mmCIF file of C-alpha atoms and ligand atoms in Angstrom:
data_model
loop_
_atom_site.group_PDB
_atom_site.id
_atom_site.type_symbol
_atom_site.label_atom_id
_atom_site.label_comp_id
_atom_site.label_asym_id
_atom_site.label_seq_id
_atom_site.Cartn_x
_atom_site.Cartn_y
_atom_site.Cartn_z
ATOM 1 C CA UNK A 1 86.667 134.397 87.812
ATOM 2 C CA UNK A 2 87.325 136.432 84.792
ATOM 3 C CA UNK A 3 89.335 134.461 82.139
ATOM 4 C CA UNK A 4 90.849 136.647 79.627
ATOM 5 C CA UNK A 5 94.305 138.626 81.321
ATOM 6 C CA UNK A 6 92.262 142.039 80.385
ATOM 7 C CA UNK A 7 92.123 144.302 82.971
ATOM 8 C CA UNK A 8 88.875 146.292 84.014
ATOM 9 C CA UNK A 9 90.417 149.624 83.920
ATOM 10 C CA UNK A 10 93.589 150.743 82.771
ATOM 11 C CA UNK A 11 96.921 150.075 84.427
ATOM 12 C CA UNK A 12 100.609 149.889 83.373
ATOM 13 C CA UNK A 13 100.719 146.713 81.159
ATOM 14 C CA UNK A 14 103.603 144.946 83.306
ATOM 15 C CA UNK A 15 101.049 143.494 85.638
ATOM 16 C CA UNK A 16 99.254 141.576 82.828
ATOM 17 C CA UNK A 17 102.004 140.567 81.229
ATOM 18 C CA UNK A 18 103.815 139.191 84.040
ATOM 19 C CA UNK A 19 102.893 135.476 84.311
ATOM 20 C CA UNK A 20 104.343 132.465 86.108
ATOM 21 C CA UNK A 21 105.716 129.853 83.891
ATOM 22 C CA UNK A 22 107.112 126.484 84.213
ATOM 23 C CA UNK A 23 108.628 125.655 81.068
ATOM 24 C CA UNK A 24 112.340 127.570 80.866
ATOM 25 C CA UNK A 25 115.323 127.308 79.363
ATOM 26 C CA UNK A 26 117.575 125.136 80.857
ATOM 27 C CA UNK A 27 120.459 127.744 80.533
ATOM 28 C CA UNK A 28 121.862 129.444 84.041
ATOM 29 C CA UNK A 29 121.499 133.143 84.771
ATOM 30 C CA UNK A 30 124.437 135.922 85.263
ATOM 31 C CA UNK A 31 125.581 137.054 88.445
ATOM 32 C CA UNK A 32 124.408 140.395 87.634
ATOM 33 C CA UNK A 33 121.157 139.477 86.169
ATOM 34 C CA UNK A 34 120.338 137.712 89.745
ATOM 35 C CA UNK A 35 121.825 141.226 91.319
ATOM 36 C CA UNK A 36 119.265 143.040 89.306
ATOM 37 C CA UNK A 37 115.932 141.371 90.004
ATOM 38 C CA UNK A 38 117.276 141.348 94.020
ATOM 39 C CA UNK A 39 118.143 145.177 93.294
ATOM 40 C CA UNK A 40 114.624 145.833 92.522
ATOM 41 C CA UNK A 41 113.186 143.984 95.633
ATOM 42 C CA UNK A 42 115.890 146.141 97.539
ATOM 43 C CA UNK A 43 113.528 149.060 96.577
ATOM 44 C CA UNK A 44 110.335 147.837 97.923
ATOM 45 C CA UNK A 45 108.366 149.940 100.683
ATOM 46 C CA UNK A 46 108.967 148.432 104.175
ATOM 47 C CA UNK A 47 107.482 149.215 107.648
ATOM 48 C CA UNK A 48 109.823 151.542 109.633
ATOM 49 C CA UNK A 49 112.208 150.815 106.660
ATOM 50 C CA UNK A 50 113.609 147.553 108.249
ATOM 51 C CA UNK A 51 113.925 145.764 104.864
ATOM 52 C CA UNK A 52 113.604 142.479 106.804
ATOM 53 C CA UNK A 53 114.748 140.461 104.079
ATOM 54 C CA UNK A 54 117.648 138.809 102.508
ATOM 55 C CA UNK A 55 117.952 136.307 99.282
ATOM 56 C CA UNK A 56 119.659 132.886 99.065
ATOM 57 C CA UNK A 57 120.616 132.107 95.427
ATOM 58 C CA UNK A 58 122.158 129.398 93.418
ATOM 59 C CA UNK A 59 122.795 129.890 89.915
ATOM 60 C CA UNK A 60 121.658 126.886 87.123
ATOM 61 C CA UNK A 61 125.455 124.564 87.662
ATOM 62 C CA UNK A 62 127.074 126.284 89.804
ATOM 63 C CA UNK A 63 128.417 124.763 93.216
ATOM 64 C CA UNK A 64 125.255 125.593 95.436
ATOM 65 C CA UNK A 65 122.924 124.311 92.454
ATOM 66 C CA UNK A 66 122.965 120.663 93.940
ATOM 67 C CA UNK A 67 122.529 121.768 97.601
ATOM 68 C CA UNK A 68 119.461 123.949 96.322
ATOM 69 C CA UNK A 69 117.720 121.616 94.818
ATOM 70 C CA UNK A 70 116.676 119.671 97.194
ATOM 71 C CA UNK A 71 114.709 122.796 98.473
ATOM 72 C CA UNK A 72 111.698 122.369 96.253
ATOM 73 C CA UNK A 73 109.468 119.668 96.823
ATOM 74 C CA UNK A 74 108.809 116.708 94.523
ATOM 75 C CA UNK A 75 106.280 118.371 92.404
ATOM 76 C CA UNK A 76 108.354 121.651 92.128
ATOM 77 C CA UNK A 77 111.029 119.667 91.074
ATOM 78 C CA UNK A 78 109.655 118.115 88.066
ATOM 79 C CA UNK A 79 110.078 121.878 86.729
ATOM 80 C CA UNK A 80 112.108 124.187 88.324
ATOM 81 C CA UNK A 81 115.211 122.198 87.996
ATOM 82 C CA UNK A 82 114.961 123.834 84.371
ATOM 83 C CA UNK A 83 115.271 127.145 85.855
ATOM 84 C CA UNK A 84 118.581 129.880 85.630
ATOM 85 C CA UNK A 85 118.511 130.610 89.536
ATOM 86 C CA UNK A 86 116.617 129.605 92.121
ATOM 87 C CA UNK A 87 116.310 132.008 94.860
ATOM 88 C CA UNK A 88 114.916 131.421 98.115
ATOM 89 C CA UNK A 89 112.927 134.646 99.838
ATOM 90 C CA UNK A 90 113.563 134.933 103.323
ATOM 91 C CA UNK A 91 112.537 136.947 105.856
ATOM 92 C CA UNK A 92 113.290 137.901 109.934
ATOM 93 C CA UNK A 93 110.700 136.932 112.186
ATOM 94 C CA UNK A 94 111.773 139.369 114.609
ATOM 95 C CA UNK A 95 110.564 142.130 112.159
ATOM 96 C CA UNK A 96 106.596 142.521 113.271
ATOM 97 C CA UNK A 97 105.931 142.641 109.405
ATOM 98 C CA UNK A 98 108.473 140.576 108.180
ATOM 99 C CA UNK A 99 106.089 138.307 106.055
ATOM 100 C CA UNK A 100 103.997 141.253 104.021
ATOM 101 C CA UNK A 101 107.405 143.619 103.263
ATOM 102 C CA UNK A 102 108.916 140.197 101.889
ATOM 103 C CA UNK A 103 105.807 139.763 99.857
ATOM 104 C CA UNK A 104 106.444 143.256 98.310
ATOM 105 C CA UNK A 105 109.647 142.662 97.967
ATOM 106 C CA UNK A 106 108.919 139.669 95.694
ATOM 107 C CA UNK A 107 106.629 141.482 93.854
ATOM 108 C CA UNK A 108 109.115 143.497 92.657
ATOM 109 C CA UNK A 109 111.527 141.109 91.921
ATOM 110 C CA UNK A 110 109.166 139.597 89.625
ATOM 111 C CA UNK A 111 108.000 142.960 88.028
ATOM 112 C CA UNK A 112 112.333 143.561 87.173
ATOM 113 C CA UNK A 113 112.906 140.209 85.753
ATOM 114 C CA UNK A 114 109.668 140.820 83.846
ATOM 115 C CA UNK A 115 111.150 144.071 82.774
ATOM 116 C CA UNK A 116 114.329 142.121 81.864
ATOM 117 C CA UNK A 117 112.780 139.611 79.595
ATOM 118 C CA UNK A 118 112.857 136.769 82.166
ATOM 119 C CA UNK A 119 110.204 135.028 83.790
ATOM 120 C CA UNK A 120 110.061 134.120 87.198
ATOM 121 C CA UNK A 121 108.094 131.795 89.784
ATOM 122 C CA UNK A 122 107.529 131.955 93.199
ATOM 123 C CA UNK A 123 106.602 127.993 95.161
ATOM 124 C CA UNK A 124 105.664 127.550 98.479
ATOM 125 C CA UNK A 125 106.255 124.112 97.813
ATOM 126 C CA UNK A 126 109.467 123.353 99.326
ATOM 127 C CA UNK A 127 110.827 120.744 101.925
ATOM 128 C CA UNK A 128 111.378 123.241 105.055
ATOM 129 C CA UNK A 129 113.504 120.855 106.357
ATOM 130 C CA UNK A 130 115.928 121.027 103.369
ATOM 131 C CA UNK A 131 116.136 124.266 103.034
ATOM 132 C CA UNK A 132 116.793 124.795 106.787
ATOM 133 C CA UNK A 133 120.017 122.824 106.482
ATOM 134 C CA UNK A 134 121.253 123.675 102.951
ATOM 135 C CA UNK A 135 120.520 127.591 103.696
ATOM 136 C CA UNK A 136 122.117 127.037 107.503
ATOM 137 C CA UNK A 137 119.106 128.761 108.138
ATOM 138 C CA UNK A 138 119.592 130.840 111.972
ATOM 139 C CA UNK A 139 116.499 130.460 114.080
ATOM 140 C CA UNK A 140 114.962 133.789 113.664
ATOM 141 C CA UNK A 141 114.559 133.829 109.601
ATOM 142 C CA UNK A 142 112.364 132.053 108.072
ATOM 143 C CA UNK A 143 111.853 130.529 104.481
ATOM 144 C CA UNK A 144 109.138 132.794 102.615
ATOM 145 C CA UNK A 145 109.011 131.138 98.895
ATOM 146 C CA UNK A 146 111.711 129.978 96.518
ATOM 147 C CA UNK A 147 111.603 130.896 93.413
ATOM 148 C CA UNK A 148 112.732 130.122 90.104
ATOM 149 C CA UNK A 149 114.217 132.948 87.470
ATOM 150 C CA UNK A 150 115.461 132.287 84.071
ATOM 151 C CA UNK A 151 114.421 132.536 79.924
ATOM 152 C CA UNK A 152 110.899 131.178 79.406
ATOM 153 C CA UNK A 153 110.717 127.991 77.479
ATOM 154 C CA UNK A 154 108.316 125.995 75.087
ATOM 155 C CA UNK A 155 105.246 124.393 77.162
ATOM 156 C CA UNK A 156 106.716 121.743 74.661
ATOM 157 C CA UNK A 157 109.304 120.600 77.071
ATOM 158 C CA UNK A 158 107.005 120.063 80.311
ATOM 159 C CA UNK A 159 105.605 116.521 81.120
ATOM 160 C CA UNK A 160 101.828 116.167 79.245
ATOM 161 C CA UNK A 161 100.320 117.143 82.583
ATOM 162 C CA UNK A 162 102.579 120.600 83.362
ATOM 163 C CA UNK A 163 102.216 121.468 79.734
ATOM 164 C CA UNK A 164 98.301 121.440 79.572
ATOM 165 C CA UNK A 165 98.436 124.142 82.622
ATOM 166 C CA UNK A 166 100.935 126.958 80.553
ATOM 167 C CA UNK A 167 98.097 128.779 80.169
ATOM 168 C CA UNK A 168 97.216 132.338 81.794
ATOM 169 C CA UNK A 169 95.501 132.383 85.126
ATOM 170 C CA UNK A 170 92.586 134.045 85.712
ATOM 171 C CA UNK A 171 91.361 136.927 88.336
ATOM 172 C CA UNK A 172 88.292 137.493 90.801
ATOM 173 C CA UNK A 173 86.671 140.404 88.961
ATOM 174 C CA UNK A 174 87.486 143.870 90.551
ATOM 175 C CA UNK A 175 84.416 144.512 92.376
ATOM 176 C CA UNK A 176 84.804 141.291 94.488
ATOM 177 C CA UNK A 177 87.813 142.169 95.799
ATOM 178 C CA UNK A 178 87.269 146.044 96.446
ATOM 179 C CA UNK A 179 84.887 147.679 98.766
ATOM 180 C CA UNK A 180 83.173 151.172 99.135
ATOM 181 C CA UNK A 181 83.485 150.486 103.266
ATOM 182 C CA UNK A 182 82.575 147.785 105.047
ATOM 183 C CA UNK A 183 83.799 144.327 104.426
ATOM 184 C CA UNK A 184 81.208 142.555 106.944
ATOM 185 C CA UNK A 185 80.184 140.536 103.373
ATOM 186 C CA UNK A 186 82.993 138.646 103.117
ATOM 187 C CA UNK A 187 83.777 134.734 103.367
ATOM 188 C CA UNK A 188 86.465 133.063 104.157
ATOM 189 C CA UNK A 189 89.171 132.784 100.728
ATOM 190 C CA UNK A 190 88.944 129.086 99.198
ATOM 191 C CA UNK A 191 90.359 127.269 96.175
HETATM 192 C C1 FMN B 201 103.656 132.613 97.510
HETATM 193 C C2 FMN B 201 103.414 131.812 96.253
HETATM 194 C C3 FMN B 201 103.569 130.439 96.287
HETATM 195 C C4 FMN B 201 103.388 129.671 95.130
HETATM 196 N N1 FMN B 201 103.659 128.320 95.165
HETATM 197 C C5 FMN B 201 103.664 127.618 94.008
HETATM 198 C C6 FMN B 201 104.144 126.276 93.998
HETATM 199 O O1 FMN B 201 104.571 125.720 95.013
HETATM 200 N N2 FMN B 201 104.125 125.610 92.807
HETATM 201 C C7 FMN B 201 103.685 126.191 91.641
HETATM 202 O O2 FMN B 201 103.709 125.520 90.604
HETATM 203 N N3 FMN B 201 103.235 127.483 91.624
HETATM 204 C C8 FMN B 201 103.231 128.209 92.778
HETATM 205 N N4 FMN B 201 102.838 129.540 92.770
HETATM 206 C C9 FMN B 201 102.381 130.178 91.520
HETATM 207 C C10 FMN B 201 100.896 130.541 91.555
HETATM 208 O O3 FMN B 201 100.129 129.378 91.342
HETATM 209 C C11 FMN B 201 100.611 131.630 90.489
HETATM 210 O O4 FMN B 201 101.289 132.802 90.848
HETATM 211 C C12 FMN B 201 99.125 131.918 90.356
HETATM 212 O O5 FMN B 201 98.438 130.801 89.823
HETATM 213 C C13 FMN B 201 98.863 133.117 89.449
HETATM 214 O O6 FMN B 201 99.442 132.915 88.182
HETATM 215 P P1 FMN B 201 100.457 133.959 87.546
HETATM 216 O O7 FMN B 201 101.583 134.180 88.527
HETATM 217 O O8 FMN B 201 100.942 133.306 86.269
HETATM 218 O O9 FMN B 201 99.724 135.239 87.292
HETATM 219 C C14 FMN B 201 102.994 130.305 93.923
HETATM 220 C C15 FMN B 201 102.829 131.705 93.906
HETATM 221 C C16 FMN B 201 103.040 132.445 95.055
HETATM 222 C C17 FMN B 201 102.884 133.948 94.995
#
Protein backbone atom coordinates (compact mmCIF):
# COMPACT_ATOMS: atom_id res chain seq x y z
CA UNK A 1 0.00 0.00 0.00
CA UNK A 2 1.36 3.36 -0.73
CA UNK A 3 0.61 5.87 2.11
CA UNK A 4 1.02 9.35 1.06
CA UNK A 5 -2.35 10.53 -1.38
CA UNK A 6 0.51 11.27 -4.21
CA UNK A 7 -0.23 9.91 -7.28
CA UNK A 8 2.37 8.00 -9.55
CA UNK A 9 1.77 9.98 -12.58
CA UNK A 10 -0.11 12.94 -13.15
CA UNK A 11 -3.88 13.23 -13.13
CA UNK A 12 -6.49 15.98 -12.52
CA UNK A 13 -6.10 16.73 -8.74
CA UNK A 14 -9.95 16.04 -7.88
CA UNK A 15 -9.25 12.38 -7.45
CA UNK A 16 -6.70 12.98 -4.63
CA UNK A 17 -8.41 15.38 -3.06
CA UNK A 18 -11.62 13.72 -2.83
CA UNK A 19 -11.71 11.81 0.50
CA UNK A 20 -14.42 10.22 2.62
CA UNK A 21 -14.97 11.83 5.89
CA UNK A 22 -16.97 11.24 8.90
CA UNK A 23 -16.83 14.24 10.87
CA UNK A 24 -19.48 17.01 9.22
CA UNK A 25 -21.29 19.70 10.06
CA UNK A 26 -24.36 19.05 11.53
CA UNK A 27 -26.12 21.70 9.27
CA UNK A 28 -28.73 20.28 6.38
CA UNK A 29 -28.07 20.71 2.68
CA UNK A 30 -30.25 22.81 -0.05
CA UNK A 31 -32.59 21.32 -2.29
CA UNK A 32 -30.54 22.40 -5.09
CA UNK A 33 -27.25 21.49 -3.72
CA UNK A 34 -28.69 17.70 -3.45
CA UNK A 35 -30.05 18.41 -7.28
CA UNK A 36 -26.53 19.19 -8.22
CA UNK A 37 -24.40 16.31 -6.98
CA UNK A 38 -27.55 13.90 -8.46
CA UNK A 39 -27.17 16.17 -11.72
CA UNK A 40 -23.69 15.09 -12.07
CA UNK A 41 -24.40 11.30 -11.55
CA UNK A 42 -27.21 11.97 -14.24
CA UNK A 43 -24.17 12.39 -16.61
CA UNK A 44 -22.39 9.23 -16.02
CA UNK A 45 -21.71 6.70 -19.03
CA UNK A 46 -24.26 3.82 -18.94
CA UNK A 47 -24.60 0.58 -21.00
CA UNK A 48 -27.11 1.04 -23.88
CA UNK A 49 -27.77 4.41 -22.06
CA UNK A 50 -30.39 2.87 -19.62
CA UNK A 51 -29.30 5.09 -16.68
CA UNK A 52 -30.65 2.35 -14.38
CA UNK A 53 -30.64 4.43 -11.47
CA UNK A 54 -32.62 6.68 -9.32
CA UNK A 55 -31.74 8.54 -5.78
CA UNK A 56 -33.74 8.52 -2.51
CA UNK A 57 -32.88 11.61 -0.40
CA UNK A 58 -33.70 13.13 2.88
CA UNK A 59 -32.38 16.35 3.76
CA UNK A 60 -30.61 16.94 7.58
CA UNK A 61 -34.53 17.81 9.57
CA UNK A 62 -36.63 17.58 7.18
CA UNK A 63 -39.77 15.15 7.31
CA UNK A 64 -38.06 11.99 5.67
CA UNK A 65 -34.85 12.64 7.96
CA UNK A 66 -36.34 10.33 10.78
CA UNK A 67 -37.60 7.60 8.37
CA UNK A 68 -33.95 7.65 6.80
CA UNK A 69 -32.18 7.13 9.51
CA UNK A 70 -32.87 4.09 10.40
CA UNK A 71 -31.25 3.04 7.00
CA UNK A 72 -27.68 3.01 8.20
CA UNK A 73 -26.61 0.49 10.47
CA UNK A 74 -25.48 0.97 14.07
CA UNK A 75 -21.96 1.79 13.30
CA UNK A 76 -22.93 4.19 10.39
CA UNK A 77 -25.04 5.81 12.66
CA UNK A 78 -22.68 6.90 15.22
CA UNK A 79 -21.63 9.39 12.24
CA UNK A 80 -23.69 9.99 9.53
CA UNK A 81 -26.53 11.27 11.52
CA UNK A 82 -24.18 14.49 11.38
CA UNK A 83 -24.54 14.57 7.75
CA UNK A 84 -26.68 17.42 5.34
CA UNK A 85 -28.44 14.58 3.19
CA UNK A 86 -28.34 11.22 3.12
CA UNK A 87 -28.98 9.70 -0.14
CA UNK A 88 -29.56 6.23 -0.84
CA UNK A 89 -28.11 4.86 -4.50
CA UNK A 90 -30.34 2.59 -6.08
CA UNK A 91 -30.35 0.72 -8.91
CA UNK A 92 -32.85 -1.74 -11.33
CA UNK A 93 -31.99 -5.20 -11.31
CA UNK A 94 -33.63 -5.72 -14.47
CA UNK A 95 -30.84 -3.57 -16.11
CA UNK A 96 -27.98 -6.44 -16.94
CA UNK A 97 -25.46 -3.76 -15.59
CA UNK A 98 -27.39 -2.10 -13.19
CA UNK A 99 -24.76 -2.47 -10.31
CA UNK A 100 -21.40 -1.06 -12.29
CA UNK A 101 -23.43 2.13 -14.16
CA UNK A 102 -24.68 2.91 -10.46
CA UNK A 103 -21.12 2.67 -9.32
CA UNK A 104 -20.20 5.35 -11.96
CA UNK A 105 -22.84 7.15 -11.25
CA UNK A 106 -21.68 7.56 -7.63
CA UNK A 107 -18.47 8.34 -8.63
CA UNK A 108 -19.57 11.26 -10.02
CA UNK A 109 -21.70 12.36 -7.51
CA UNK A 110 -18.85 12.39 -5.26
CA UNK A 111 -16.41 14.09 -7.78
CA UNK A 112 -19.52 17.28 -7.97
CA UNK A 113 -19.94 17.61 -4.32
CA UNK A 114 -16.14 17.55 -4.20
CA UNK A 115 -16.21 20.23 -6.79
CA UNK A 116 -18.82 22.02 -4.61
CA UNK A 117 -16.86 22.14 -1.44
CA UNK A 118 -18.77 19.26 0.21
CA UNK A 119 -17.69 16.00 1.19
CA UNK A 120 -19.46 12.98 0.73
CA UNK A 121 -19.55 9.16 1.89
CA UNK A 122 -20.76 6.25 0.44
CA UNK A 123 -21.74 2.94 3.36
CA UNK A 124 -22.70 -0.29 2.50
CA UNK A 125 -23.53 -0.57 5.94
CA UNK A 126 -27.15 -0.26 6.11
CA UNK A 127 -30.11 -2.40 7.56
CA UNK A 128 -31.65 -3.73 4.07
CA UNK A 129 -34.57 -4.37 5.80
CA UNK A 130 -35.08 -0.68 6.80
CA UNK A 131 -34.45 0.74 3.93
CA UNK A 132 -36.78 -1.65 2.03
CA UNK A 133 -39.73 -0.32 4.00
CA UNK A 134 -38.84 3.37 4.56
CA UNK A 135 -37.83 3.66 0.65
CA UNK A 136 -41.19 1.38 -0.26
CA UNK A 137 -38.63 -0.17 -2.13
CA UNK A 138 -40.56 -2.22 -5.50
CA UNK A 139 -39.09 -5.65 -5.98
CA UNK A 140 -36.93 -5.08 -8.92
CA UNK A 141 -34.55 -2.12 -7.42
CA UNK A 142 -32.28 -2.69 -5.22
CA UNK A 143 -30.34 -0.66 -2.46
CA UNK A 144 -26.68 0.06 -3.88
CA UNK A 145 -25.03 2.35 -0.94
CA UNK A 146 -26.34 5.28 1.06
CA UNK A 147 -24.51 7.93 1.39
CA UNK A 148 -23.95 10.86 3.36
CA UNK A 149 -23.33 14.63 1.76
CA UNK A 150 -22.80 17.73 3.67
CA UNK A 151 -19.79 20.48 5.00
CA UNK A 152 -16.83 18.54 6.41
CA UNK A 153 -16.33 18.91 10.09
CA UNK A 154 -13.50 18.83 12.82
CA UNK A 155 -12.27 15.05 13.48
CA UNK A 156 -12.77 16.92 16.90
CA UNK A 157 -16.38 16.07 17.07
CA UNK A 158 -16.17 12.14 16.32
CA UNK A 159 -16.09 9.61 19.28
CA UNK A 160 -12.04 8.92 20.27
CA UNK A 161 -12.25 5.83 18.09
CA UNK A 162 -13.87 7.56 14.62
CA UNK A 163 -11.58 10.47 15.19
CA UNK A 164 -8.20 8.48 15.23
CA UNK A 165 -9.32 7.05 11.58
CA UNK A 166 -9.83 10.92 9.78
CA UNK A 167 -6.89 10.28 8.21
CA UNK A 168 -6.27 9.69 4.29
CA UNK A 169 -6.49 6.19 2.97
CA UNK A 170 -4.00 4.71 1.18
CA UNK A 171 -3.72 2.94 -2.49
CA UNK A 172 -2.26 -0.45 -3.98
CA UNK A 173 0.59 1.05 -6.00
CA UNK A 174 -0.21 1.38 -9.80
CA UNK A 175 1.58 -1.49 -11.11
CA UNK A 176 -0.43 -3.96 -8.93
CA UNK A 177 -3.45 -3.08 -10.20
CA UNK A 178 -2.56 -2.62 -14.04
CA UNK A 179 -1.40 -5.18 -16.46
CA UNK A 180 0.54 -5.26 -19.85
CA UNK A 181 -1.93 -8.52 -20.77
CA UNK A 182 -2.58 -11.27 -18.95
CA UNK A 183 -3.98 -11.25 -15.51
CA UNK A 184 -3.41 -15.18 -14.84
CA UNK A 185 -1.15 -13.61 -11.64
CA UNK A 186 -3.75 -12.51 -9.76
CA UNK A 187 -5.30 -13.55 -6.23
CA UNK A 188 -8.29 -13.26 -4.95
CA UNK A 189 -8.91 -9.22 -3.37
CA UNK A 190 -8.67 -9.35 0.63
CA UNK A 191 -8.70 -6.83 3.47
C1 LIG B 1 -19.53 1.02 -1.84
C2 LIG B 1 -18.85 1.61 -0.62
C3 LIG B 1 -19.27 1.22 0.64
C4 LIG B 1 -18.69 1.78 1.78
N1 LIG B 1 -19.20 1.46 3.02
C5 LIG B 1 -18.76 2.13 4.11
C6 LIG B 1 -19.42 1.97 5.36
O1 LIG B 1 -20.40 1.23 5.50
N2 LIG B 1 -18.93 2.67 6.43
C7 LIG B 1 -17.87 3.52 6.33
O2 LIG B 1 -17.50 4.13 7.34
N3 LIG B 1 -17.23 3.71 5.13
C8 LIG B 1 -17.66 3.05 4.02
N4 LIG B 1 -17.06 3.27 2.79
C9 LIG B 1 -15.93 4.21 2.67
C10 LIG B 1 -14.62 3.50 2.30
O3 LIG B 1 -14.10 2.88 3.45
C11 LIG B 1 -13.63 4.53 1.70
O4 LIG B 1 -14.16 4.99 0.48
C12 LIG B 1 -12.26 3.93 1.46
O5 LIG B 1 -11.63 3.61 2.69
C13 LIG B 1 -11.35 4.88 0.69
O6 LIG B 1 -11.24 6.11 1.37
P1 LIG B 1 -11.57 7.49 0.65
O7 LIG B 1 -12.97 7.40 0.09
O8 LIG B 1 -11.47 8.53 1.74
O9 LIG B 1 -10.58 7.71 -0.45
C14 LIG B 1 -17.62 2.71 1.65
C15 LIG B 1 -17.20 3.09 0.36
C16 LIG B 1 -17.81 2.55 -0.76
C17 LIG B 1 -17.36 3.00 -2.13
Amino acid sequence: MTTSRIATVAIAPQFLERSSPRAFVPEPLTTTQVEQVVEAARWAPSASNLQPWHFAYALRGDAHWAAFSTIPNEFNRRWCLNAGALIVVLSDTSAGMHAFDSGCAWGFMALQAHAMGLASHAMAGIEAEAARQVLRLPAHMQVQALVAVGRRGDAATLPEDLASRETPTPRKPLHEILSAGPVGHLSKTTA
